[in-house]
Tab-separated table of C-alpha atoms in Angstrom:
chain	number	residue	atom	x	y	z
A	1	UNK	CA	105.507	100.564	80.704
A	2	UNK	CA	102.825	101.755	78.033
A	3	UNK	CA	104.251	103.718	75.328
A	4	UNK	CA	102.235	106.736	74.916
A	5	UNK	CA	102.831	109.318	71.913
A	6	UNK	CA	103.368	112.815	73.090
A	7	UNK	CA	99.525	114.019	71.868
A	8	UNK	CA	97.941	111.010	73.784
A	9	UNK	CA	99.742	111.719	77.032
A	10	UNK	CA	98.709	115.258	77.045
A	11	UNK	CA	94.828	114.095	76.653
A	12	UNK	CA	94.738	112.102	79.511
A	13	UNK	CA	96.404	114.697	82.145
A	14	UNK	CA	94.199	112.973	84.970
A	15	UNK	CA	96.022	109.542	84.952
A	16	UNK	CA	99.448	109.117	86.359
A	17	UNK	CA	102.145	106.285	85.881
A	18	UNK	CA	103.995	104.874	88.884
A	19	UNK	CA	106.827	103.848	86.974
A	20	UNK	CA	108.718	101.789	90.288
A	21	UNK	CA	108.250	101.012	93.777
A	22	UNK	CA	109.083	104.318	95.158
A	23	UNK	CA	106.945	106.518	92.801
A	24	UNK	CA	103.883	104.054	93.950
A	25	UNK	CA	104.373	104.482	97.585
A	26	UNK	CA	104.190	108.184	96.791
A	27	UNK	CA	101.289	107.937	95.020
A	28	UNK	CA	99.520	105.523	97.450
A	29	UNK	CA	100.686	108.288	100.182
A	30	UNK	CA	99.087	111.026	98.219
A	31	UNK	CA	95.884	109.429	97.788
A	32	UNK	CA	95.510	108.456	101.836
A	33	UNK	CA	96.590	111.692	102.379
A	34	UNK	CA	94.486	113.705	99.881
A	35	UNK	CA	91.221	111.645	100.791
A	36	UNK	CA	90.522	112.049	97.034
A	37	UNK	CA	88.506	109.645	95.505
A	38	UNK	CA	91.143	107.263	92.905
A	39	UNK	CA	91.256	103.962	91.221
A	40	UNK	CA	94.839	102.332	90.467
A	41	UNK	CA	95.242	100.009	87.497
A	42	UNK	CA	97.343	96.855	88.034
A	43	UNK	CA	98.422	95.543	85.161
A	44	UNK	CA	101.332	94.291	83.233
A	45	UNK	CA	102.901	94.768	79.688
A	46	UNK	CA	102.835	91.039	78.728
A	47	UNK	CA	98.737	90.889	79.753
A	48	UNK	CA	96.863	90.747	76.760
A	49	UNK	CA	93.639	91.461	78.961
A	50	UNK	CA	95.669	94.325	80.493
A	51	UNK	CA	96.480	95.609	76.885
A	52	UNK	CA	92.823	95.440	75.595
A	53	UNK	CA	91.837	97.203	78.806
A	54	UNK	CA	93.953	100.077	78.836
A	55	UNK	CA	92.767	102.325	76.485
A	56	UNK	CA	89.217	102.055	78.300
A	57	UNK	CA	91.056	103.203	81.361
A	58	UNK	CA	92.962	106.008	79.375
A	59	UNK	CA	89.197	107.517	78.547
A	60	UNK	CA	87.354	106.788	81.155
A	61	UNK	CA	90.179	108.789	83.120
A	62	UNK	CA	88.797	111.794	80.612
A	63	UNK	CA	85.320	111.374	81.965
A	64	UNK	CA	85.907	111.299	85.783
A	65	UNK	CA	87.642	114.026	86.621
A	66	UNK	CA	86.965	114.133	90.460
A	67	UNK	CA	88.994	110.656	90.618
A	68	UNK	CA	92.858	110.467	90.378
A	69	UNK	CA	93.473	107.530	87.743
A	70	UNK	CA	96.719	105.604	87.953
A	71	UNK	CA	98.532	102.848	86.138
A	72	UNK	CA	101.124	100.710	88.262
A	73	UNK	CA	102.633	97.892	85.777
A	74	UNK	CA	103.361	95.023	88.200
A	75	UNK	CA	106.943	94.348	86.557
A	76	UNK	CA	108.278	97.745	87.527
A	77	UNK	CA	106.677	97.813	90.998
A	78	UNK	CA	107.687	94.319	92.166
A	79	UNK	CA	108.224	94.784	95.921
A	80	UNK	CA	104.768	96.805	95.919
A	81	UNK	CA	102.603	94.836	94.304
A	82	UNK	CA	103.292	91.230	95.545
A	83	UNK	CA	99.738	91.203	96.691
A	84	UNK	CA	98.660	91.398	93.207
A	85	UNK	CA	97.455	88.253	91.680
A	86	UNK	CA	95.351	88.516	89.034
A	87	UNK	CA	95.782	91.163	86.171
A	88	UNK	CA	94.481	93.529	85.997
A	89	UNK	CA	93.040	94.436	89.252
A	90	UNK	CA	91.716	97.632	89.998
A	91	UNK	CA	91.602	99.187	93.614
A	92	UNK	CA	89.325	101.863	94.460
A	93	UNK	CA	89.769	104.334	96.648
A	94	UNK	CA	87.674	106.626	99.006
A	95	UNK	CA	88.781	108.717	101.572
A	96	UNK	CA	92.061	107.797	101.713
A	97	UNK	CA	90.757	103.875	102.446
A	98	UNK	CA	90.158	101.082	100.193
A	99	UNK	CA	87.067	100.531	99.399
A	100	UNK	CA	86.524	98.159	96.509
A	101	UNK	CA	88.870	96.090	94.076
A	102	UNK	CA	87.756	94.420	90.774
A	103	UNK	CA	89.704	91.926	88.710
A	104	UNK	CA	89.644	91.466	85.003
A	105	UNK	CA	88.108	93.371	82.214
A	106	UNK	CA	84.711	94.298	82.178
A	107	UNK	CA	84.475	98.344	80.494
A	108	UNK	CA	80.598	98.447	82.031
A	109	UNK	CA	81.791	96.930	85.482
A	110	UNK	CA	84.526	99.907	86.014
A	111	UNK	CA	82.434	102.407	84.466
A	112	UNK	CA	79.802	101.543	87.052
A	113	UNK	CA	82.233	101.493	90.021
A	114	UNK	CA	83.654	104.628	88.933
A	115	UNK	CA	80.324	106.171	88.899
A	116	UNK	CA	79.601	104.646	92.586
A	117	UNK	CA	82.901	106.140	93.670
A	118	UNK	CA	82.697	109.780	92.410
């Protein structure tokens, strides 16, 4: 999991962590459930793709407000993320439904979807 310093975390209050398999499934509940629009981040600390990506994320989770932003590291959500096999892949979400997925970095190519999807 992503170290963040106490300042940083507070900046980026639209992002959430699932931090193991349980805390995903809630989060993957709440977002069928909420039909808000989101975009989950699969990635994993050893990633150096997934590293240089992240703090793109962490802003871009600043601009778009209207979409939940989450961060599921693959290593501490085993059992829920088996179907994971490139990182990182990002899943967008309208709805409640899937509606896209992207793999690899690309700052432009997210910010675009993002902007499609709010």
């Amino acid at each position: 999991m992503r170290k963040q310093e106490p300042e940083e975390a507070n900046r980026n209050v639209n992002m959430e962590t699932a931090t193991s398999d349980q805390s995903l499934i809630t989060i993957l509940d709440d977002i069928k459930s909420s039909k808000l629009p989101a975009v989950i981040n699969y990635g994993a600390s050893w990633c150096g793709v997934c590293n240089q990506t992240f703090p793109a994320f962490q802003e871009l989770s600043n601009s778009f407000k209207r979409i939940k932003f989450v961060y599921a590291d693959i290593d501490e959500c085993p059992e829920n993320t088996l179907h994971i096999r490139y990182t990182p892949t990002f899943q967008f979400y309208r709805d409640g439904e899937k509606v896209d997925e992207m793999f690899g970095a690309g700052e432009e190519r997210l910010q675009d979807r993002l902007w499609l999807l709010s």
